[in-house]
Coordinates of C-alpha atoms and ligand atoms in Angstrom, one line a residue:
X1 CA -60.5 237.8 34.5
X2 CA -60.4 235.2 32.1
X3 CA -63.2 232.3 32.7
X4 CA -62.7 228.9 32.7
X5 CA -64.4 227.4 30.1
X6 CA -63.5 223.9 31.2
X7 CA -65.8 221.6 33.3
X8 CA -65.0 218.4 34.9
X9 CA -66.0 215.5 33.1
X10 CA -67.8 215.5 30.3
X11 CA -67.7 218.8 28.0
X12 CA -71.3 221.1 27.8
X13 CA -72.2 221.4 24.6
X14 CA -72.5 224.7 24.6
X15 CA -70.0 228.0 25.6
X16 CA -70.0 231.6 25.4
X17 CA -69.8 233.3 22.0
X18 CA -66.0 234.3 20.7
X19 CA -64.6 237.0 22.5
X20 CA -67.4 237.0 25.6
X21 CA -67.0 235.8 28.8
X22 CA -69.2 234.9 31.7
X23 CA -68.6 237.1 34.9
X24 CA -68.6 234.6 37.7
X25 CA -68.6 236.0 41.5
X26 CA -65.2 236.4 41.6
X27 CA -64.9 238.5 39.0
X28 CA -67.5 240.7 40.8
X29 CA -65.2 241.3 43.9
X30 CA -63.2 243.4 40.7
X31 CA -66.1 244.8 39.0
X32 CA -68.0 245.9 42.4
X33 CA -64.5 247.8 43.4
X34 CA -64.5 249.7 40.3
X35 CA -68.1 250.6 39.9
X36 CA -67.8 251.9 43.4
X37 CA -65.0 254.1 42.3
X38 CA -66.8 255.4 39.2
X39 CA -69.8 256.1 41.6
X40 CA -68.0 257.9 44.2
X41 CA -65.8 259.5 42.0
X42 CA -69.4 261.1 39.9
X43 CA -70.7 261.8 43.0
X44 CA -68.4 263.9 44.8
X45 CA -67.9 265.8 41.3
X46 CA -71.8 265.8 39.9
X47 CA -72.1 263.6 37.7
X48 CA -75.6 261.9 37.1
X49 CA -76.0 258.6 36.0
X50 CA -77.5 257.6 32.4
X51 CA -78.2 254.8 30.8
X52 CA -79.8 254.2 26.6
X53 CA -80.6 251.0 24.8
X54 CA -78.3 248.3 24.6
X55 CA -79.0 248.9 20.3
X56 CA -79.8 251.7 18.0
X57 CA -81.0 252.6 14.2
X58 CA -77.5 252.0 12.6
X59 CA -77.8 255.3 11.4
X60 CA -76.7 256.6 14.8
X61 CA -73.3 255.3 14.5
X62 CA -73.1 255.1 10.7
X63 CA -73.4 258.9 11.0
X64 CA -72.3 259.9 14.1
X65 CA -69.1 257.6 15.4
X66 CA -68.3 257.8 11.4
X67 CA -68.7 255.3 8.8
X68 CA -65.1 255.1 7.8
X69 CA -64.0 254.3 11.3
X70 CA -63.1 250.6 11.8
X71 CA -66.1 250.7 14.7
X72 CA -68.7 251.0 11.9
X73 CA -66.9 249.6 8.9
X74 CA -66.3 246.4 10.7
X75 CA -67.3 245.9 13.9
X76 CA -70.3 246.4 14.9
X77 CA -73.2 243.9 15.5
X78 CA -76.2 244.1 13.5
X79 CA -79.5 243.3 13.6
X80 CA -82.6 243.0 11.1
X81 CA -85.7 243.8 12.8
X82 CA -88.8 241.8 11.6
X83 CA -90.6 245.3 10.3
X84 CA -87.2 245.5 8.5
X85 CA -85.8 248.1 11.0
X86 CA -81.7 248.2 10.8
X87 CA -80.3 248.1 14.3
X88 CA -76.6 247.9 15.5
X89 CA -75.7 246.7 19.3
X90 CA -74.0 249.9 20.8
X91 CA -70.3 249.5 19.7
X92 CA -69.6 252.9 21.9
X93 CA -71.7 255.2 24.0
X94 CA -71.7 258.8 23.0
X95 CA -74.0 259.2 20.4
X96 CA -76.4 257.2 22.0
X97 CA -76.2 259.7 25.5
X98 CA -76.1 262.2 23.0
X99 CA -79.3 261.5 21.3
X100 CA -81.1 260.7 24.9
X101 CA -80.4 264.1 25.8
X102 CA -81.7 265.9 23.0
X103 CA -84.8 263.1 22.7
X104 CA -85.6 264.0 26.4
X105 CA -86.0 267.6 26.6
X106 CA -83.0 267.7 29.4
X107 CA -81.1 269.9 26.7
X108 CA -83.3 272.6 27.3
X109 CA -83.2 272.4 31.1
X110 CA -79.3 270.9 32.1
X111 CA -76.8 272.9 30.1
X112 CA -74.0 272.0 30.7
X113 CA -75.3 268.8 31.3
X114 CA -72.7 265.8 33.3
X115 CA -73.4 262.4 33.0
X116 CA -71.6 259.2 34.0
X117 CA -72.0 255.5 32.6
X118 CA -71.3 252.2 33.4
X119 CA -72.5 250.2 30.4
X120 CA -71.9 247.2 28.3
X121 CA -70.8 247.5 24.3
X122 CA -70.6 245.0 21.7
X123 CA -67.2 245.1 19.1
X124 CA -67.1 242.5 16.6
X125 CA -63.1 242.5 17.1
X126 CA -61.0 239.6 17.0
X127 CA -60.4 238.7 20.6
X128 CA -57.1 239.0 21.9
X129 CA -55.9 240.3 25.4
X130 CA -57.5 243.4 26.7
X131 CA -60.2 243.2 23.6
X132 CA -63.5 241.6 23.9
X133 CA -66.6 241.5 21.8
X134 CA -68.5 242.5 24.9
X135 CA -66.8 244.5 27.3
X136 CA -68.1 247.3 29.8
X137 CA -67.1 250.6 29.8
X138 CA -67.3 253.3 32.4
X139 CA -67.8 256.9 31.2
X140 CA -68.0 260.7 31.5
X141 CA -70.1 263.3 29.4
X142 CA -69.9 266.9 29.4
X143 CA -72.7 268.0 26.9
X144 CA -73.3 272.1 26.0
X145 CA -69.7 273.1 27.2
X146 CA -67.1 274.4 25.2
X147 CA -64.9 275.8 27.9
X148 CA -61.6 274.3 28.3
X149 CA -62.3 274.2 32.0
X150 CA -65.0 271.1 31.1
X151 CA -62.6 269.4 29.0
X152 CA -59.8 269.2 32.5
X153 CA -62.6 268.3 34.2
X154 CA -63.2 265.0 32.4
X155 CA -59.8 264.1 32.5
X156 CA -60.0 264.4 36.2
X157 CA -62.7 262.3 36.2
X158 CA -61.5 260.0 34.1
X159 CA -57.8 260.5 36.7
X160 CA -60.1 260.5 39.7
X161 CA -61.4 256.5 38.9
X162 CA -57.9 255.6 38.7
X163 CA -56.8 257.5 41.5
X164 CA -59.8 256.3 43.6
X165 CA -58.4 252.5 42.8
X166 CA -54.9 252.8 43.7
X167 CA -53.8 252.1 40.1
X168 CA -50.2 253.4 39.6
X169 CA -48.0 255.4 37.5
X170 CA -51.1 257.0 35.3
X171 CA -49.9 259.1 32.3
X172 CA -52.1 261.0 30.3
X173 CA -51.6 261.3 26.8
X174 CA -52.7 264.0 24.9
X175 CA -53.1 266.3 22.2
X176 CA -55.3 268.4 20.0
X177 CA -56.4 268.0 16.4
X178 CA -58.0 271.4 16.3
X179 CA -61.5 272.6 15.0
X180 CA -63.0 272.6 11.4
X181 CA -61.5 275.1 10.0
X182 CA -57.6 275.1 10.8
X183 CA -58.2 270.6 10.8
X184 CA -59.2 271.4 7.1
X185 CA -56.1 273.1 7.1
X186 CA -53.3 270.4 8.5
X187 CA -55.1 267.7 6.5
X188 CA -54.4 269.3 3.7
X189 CA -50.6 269.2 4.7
X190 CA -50.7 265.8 5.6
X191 CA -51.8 265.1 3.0
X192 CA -49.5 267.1 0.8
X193 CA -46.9 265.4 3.2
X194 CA -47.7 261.7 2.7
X195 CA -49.2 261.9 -1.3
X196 CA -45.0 260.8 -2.8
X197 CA -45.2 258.3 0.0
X198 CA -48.2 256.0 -0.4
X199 CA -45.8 253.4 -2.2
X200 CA -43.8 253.3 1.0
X201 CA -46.7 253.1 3.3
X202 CA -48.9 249.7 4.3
X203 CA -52.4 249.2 2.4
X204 CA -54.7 250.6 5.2
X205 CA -52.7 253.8 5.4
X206 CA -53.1 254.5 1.2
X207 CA -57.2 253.9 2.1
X208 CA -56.5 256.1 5.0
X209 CA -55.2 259.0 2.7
X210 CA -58.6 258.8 1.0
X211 CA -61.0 258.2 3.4
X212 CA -60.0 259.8 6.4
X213 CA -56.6 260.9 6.6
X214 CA -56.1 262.1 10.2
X215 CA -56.1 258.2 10.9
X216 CA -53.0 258.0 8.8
X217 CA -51.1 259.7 12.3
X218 CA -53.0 256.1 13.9
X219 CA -51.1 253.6 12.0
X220 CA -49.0 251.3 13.8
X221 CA -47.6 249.3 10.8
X222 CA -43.8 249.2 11.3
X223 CA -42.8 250.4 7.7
X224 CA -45.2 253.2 8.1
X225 CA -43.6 254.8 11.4
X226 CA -40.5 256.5 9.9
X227 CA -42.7 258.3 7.7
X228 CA -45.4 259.0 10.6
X229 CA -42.3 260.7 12.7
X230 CA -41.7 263.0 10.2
X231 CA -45.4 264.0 9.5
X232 CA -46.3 267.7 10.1
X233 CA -47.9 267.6 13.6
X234 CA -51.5 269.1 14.1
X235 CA -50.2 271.5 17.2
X236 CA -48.1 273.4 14.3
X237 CA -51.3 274.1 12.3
X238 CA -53.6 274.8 15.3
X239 CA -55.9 278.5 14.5
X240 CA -55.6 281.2 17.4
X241 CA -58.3 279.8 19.3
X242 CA -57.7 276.3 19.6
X243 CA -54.2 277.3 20.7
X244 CA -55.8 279.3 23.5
X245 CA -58.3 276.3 24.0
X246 CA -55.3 273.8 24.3
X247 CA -53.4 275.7 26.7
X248 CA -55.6 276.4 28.8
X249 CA -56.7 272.8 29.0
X250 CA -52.7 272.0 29.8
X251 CA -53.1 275.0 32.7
X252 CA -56.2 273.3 34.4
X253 CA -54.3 269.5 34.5
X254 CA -51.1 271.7 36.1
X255 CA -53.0 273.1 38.5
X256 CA -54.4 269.4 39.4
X257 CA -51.3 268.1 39.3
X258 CA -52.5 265.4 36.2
X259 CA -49.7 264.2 35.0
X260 CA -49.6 264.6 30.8
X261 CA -47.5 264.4 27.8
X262 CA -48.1 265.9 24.5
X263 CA -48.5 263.3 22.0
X264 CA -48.4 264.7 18.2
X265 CA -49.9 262.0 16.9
X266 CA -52.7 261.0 18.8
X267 CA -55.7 261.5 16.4
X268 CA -58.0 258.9 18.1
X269 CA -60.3 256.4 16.0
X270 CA -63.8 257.9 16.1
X271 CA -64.7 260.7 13.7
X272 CA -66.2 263.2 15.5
X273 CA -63.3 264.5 17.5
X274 CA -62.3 268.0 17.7
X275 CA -60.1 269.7 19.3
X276 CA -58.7 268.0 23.2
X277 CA -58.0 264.4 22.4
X278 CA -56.1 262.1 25.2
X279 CA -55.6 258.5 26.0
X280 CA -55.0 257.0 29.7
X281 CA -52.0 254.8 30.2
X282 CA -50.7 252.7 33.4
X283 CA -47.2 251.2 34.5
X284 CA -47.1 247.2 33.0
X285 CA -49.7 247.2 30.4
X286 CA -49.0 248.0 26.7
X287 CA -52.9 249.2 25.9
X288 CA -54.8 252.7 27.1
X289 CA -57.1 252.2 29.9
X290 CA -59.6 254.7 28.4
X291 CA -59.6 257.7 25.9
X292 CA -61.8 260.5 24.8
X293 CA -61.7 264.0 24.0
X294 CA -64.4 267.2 22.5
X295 CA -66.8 266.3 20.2
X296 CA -68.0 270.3 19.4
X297 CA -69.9 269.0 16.1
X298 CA -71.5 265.3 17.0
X299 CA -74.7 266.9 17.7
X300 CA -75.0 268.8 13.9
X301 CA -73.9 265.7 12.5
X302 CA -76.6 263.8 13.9
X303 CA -79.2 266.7 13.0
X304 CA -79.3 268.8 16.4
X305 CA -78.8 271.9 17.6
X306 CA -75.0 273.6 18.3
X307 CA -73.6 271.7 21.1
X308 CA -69.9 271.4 22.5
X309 CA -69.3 268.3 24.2
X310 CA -66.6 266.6 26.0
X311 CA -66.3 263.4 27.1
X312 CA -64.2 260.1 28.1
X313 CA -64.8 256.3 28.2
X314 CA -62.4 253.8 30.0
X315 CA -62.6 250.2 29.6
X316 CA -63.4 248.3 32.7
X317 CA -61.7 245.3 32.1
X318 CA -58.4 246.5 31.4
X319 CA -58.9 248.5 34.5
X320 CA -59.2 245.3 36.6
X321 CA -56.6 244.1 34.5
X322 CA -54.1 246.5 36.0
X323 CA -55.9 246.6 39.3
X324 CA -54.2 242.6 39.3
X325 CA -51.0 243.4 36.9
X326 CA -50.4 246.0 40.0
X327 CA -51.3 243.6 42.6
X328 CA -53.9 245.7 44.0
X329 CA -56.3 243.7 46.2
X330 CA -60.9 243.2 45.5
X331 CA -63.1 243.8 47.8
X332 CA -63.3 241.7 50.4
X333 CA -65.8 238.7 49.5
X334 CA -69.0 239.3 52.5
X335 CA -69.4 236.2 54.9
X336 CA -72.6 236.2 57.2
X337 CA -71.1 235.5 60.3
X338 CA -74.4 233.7 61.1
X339 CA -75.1 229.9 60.3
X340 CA -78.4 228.5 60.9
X341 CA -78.5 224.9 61.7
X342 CA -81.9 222.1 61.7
X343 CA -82.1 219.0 62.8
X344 CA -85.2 217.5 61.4
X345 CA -88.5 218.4 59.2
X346 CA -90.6 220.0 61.7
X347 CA -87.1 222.4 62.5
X348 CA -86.4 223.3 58.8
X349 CA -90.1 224.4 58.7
X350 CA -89.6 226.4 61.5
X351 CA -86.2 228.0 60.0
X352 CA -87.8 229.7 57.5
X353 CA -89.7 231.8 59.7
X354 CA -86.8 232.2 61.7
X355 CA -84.4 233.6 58.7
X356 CA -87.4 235.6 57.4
X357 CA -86.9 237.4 60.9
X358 CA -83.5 238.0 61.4
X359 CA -83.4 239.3 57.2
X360 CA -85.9 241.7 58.1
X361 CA -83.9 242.8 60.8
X362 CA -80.9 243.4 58.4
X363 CA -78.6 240.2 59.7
X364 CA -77.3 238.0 57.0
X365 CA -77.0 234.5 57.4
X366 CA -76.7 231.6 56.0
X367 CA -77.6 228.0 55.9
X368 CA -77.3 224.8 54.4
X369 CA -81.0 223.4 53.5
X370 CA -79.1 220.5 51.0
X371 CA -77.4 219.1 54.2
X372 CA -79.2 217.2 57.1
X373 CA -76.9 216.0 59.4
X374 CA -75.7 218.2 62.7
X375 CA -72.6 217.1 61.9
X376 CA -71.9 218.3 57.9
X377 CA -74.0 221.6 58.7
X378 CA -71.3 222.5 61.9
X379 CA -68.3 221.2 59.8
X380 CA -70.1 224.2 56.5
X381 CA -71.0 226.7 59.2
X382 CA -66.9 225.8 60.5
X383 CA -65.8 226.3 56.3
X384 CA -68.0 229.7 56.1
X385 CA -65.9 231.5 59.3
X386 CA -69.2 231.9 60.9
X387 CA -68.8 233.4 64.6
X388 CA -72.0 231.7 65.3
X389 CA -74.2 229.2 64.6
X390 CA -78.1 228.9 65.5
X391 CA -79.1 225.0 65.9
X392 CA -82.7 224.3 65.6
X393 CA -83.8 220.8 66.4
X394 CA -87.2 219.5 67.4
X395 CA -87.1 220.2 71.2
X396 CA -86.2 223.5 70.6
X397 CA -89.0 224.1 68.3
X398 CA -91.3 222.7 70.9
X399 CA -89.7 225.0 73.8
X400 CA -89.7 227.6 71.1
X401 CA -85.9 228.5 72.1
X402 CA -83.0 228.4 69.7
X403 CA -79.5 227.7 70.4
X404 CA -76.6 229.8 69.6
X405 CA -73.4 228.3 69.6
X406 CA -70.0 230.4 69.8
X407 CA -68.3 229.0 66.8
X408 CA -64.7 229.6 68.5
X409 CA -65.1 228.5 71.9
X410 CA -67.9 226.0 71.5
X411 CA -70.1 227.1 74.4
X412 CA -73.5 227.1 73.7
X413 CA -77.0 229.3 74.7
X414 CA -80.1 228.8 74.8
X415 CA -82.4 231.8 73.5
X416 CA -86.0 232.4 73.6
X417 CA -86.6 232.6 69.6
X418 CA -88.3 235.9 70.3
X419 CA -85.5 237.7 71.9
X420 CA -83.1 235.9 68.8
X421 CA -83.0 239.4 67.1
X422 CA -81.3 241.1 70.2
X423 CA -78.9 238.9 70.8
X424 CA -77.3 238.3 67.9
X425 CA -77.0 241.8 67.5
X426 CA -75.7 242.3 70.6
X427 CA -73.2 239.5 70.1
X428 CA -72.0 241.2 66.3
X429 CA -71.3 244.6 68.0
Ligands
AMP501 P1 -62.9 253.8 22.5 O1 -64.4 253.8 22.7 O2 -62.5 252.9 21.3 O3 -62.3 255.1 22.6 O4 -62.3 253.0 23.8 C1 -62.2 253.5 25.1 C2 -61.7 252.4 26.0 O5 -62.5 251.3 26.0 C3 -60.3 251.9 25.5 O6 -59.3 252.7 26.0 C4 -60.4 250.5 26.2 O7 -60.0 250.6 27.5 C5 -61.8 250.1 26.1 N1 -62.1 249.2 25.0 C6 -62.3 249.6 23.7 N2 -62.5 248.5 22.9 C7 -62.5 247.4 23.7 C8 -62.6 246.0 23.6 N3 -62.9 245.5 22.4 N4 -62.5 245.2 24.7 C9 -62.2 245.7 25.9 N5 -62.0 247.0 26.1 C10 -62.2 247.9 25.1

């Protein structure tokens, strides 16, 4: 995935910002495989497609992904517009969808309303495998649902991609951290739990206890992990209803056959959660493939109505990441297996008339106009796998014929240039 950000000779004076990286047409043969997926997989279960602006009044996230999460606190990009406007690049998606879909109107006429993304997002991170500063993400949204029901459903989504690619040996992870009022409750006894502890515990977990405490379940600090084992566990404190909301979820992934575990401590890293909250794991690789879970109270955070929501977001590069840690192939790069050959001005006049024709007829072909010897053009049409190649020289533009020349056996045709169409796609049946 990686770029190479070497060039023979001498070095460009310029390269792509830390923690970007260009993607090149091989990287597409990945990316194309996986949006394809994400398309199908929408498709078939009726998602529609949305898209917002690449940046947003920092408000947005400040209030809504959370200003104590490490997204907000110290990663996002900002901007200063030049009317003084605050804008952040979109470190994550949700609110964003979230606010298009209350600023639209479609709230009043799509509930529950299913959207799918495949976007780029900008995390001032420090780089390191798997984490980028620019990085796509593809993404499901379940907005006005609280039924368990919605929150299997973007799991299977979320599943469905991977399935759809071939990747191996997914696990879900999951859990639930319950609603506002029994969450209230458990952080009170996490809190109780970890308040004769915060001289055994790392520096980010004693800001934790303060400023958002759930995240204290999050830390991966060695020290802190003997103390984390022993935590209460949110499942213990859940209220009636979330109990009966978990289960159920648990039922629907049985019933699909999504493979899950029940992991205590998963809190997540974006405020809003509620309730269902999982991550996506493969075979190989030590980092999720994608997360997400209900967010029942993003929308009164943000100043809008009442509005249970669900939703996922998976990283696409880690997907193609275990697309190759698993050795699973691209798409196939496309060859036109048509080369058009010239020989001489009048000829490579005449070509472009002649390629117009055959791409308004749908046949792809190709050429090569930097080359003007018969010779190096047969030897690049030879390179390409081209099954045939048209030659065009100066008698042939007189006679207005062409010729086409079977690239494996060598014999050669000549065509009227009107009846070209025909027979090439007679030949490519
Ligand atoms: P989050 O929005 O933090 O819940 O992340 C959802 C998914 O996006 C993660 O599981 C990753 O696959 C991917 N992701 C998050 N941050 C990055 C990043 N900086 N670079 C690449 N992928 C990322």
């Amino acid at each position: 995935m990686k770029s190479s950000k070497k060039s023979k000779g001498k070095k460009f004076a310029f390269q792509s910002p830390k923690g970007t990286r260009d993607l090149l047409p091989n990287d597409f043969l990945y990316f194309d495989k996986v949006e394809k997926a994400v398309k199908k997989t929408s498709s078939l279960m009726g998602f529609s497609r949305i898209e917002t602006p690449m940046f947003e009044d920092v408000k947005l996230f400040e209030r809504g992904t959370g200003s104590s999460t490490d997204v907000v606190k110290k990663q996002m990009f900002l901007i200063k517009g030049k009317g003084g406007e605050n804008f952040a690049l979109r470190p994550e998606m949700t609110p964003g969808v979230l606010r298009a879909y209350i600023e639209s109107g479609l709230s009043h006429v799509m509930s529950p309303a299913k959207f799918f993304y495949w976007s780029p997002l900008f995390r001032y991170e420090q780089p390191q495998h798997g984490r980028y500063r620019q990085f796509y993400q593809l993404g499901f949204e379940i907005l006005g649902a609280d039924d368990p029901a919605f929150d299997a459903q973007i799991i299977s989504a979320s599943y469905g991609v991977m399935e759809e690619l071939k990747i191996k040996n997914i696990i879900i992870k999951i859990n639930s951290i319950g609603c506002r009022t029994c969450r209230a409750n458990y952080v009170k006894k996490l809190k109780e739990y970890y308040k004769n502890k915060l001289n055994k515990v790392c520096r980010d977990c004693n800001k934790r206890y303060y400023d958002n405490p759930l995240r204290l379940l999050d830390c991966k600090e060695e020290k802190c992990q003997p103390i984390k084992t022993q935590a209460p566990q949110t499942l213990d404190y859940l209220c009636s209803s979330c109990k009966t909301h978990f289960k159920q979820v648990l039922e629907y992934l049985d019933e699909m056959k999504i493979p899950y575990i029940i992991e205590p401590t998963l809190v997540r890293g974006l405020d809003y959660y509620s309730r269902t909250v999982f991550e996506i794991f493969t075979e190989g690789l030590d980092f999720a493939l994608g997360g997400g879970g209900r967010y029942d109270y993003l929308s009164e955070t943000l100043g809008g109505p009442r509005m249970p929501a669900v939703g996922a977001a998976c990283g696409v590069e880690r997907i193609i990441e275990a697309l190759k840690t698993q050795e699973i192939s691209s798409v196939p790069k496309t060859r036109s297996k048509v080369f058009l050959i010239y020989m001489g001005d009048q000829a490579k006049k005449k070509s472009f008339e002649i390629l117009k024709s055959l791409f308004d007829a749908g046949i792809a072909v190709n050429e090569a106009f930097s080359k003007d010897s018969l010779k190096s053009q047969l030897r690049m049409a030879d390179k390409e796998g081209s099954q045939m190649a048209l030659i065009l020289g100066q008698q042939e533009v007189f006679e207005d014929v062409i010729i086409i020349r079977d690239m494996e056996s060598g014999a050669q045709e000549n065509v009227p240039i009107k009846k070209l169409v025909d027979e090439i796609k007679r030949r490519l049946k």
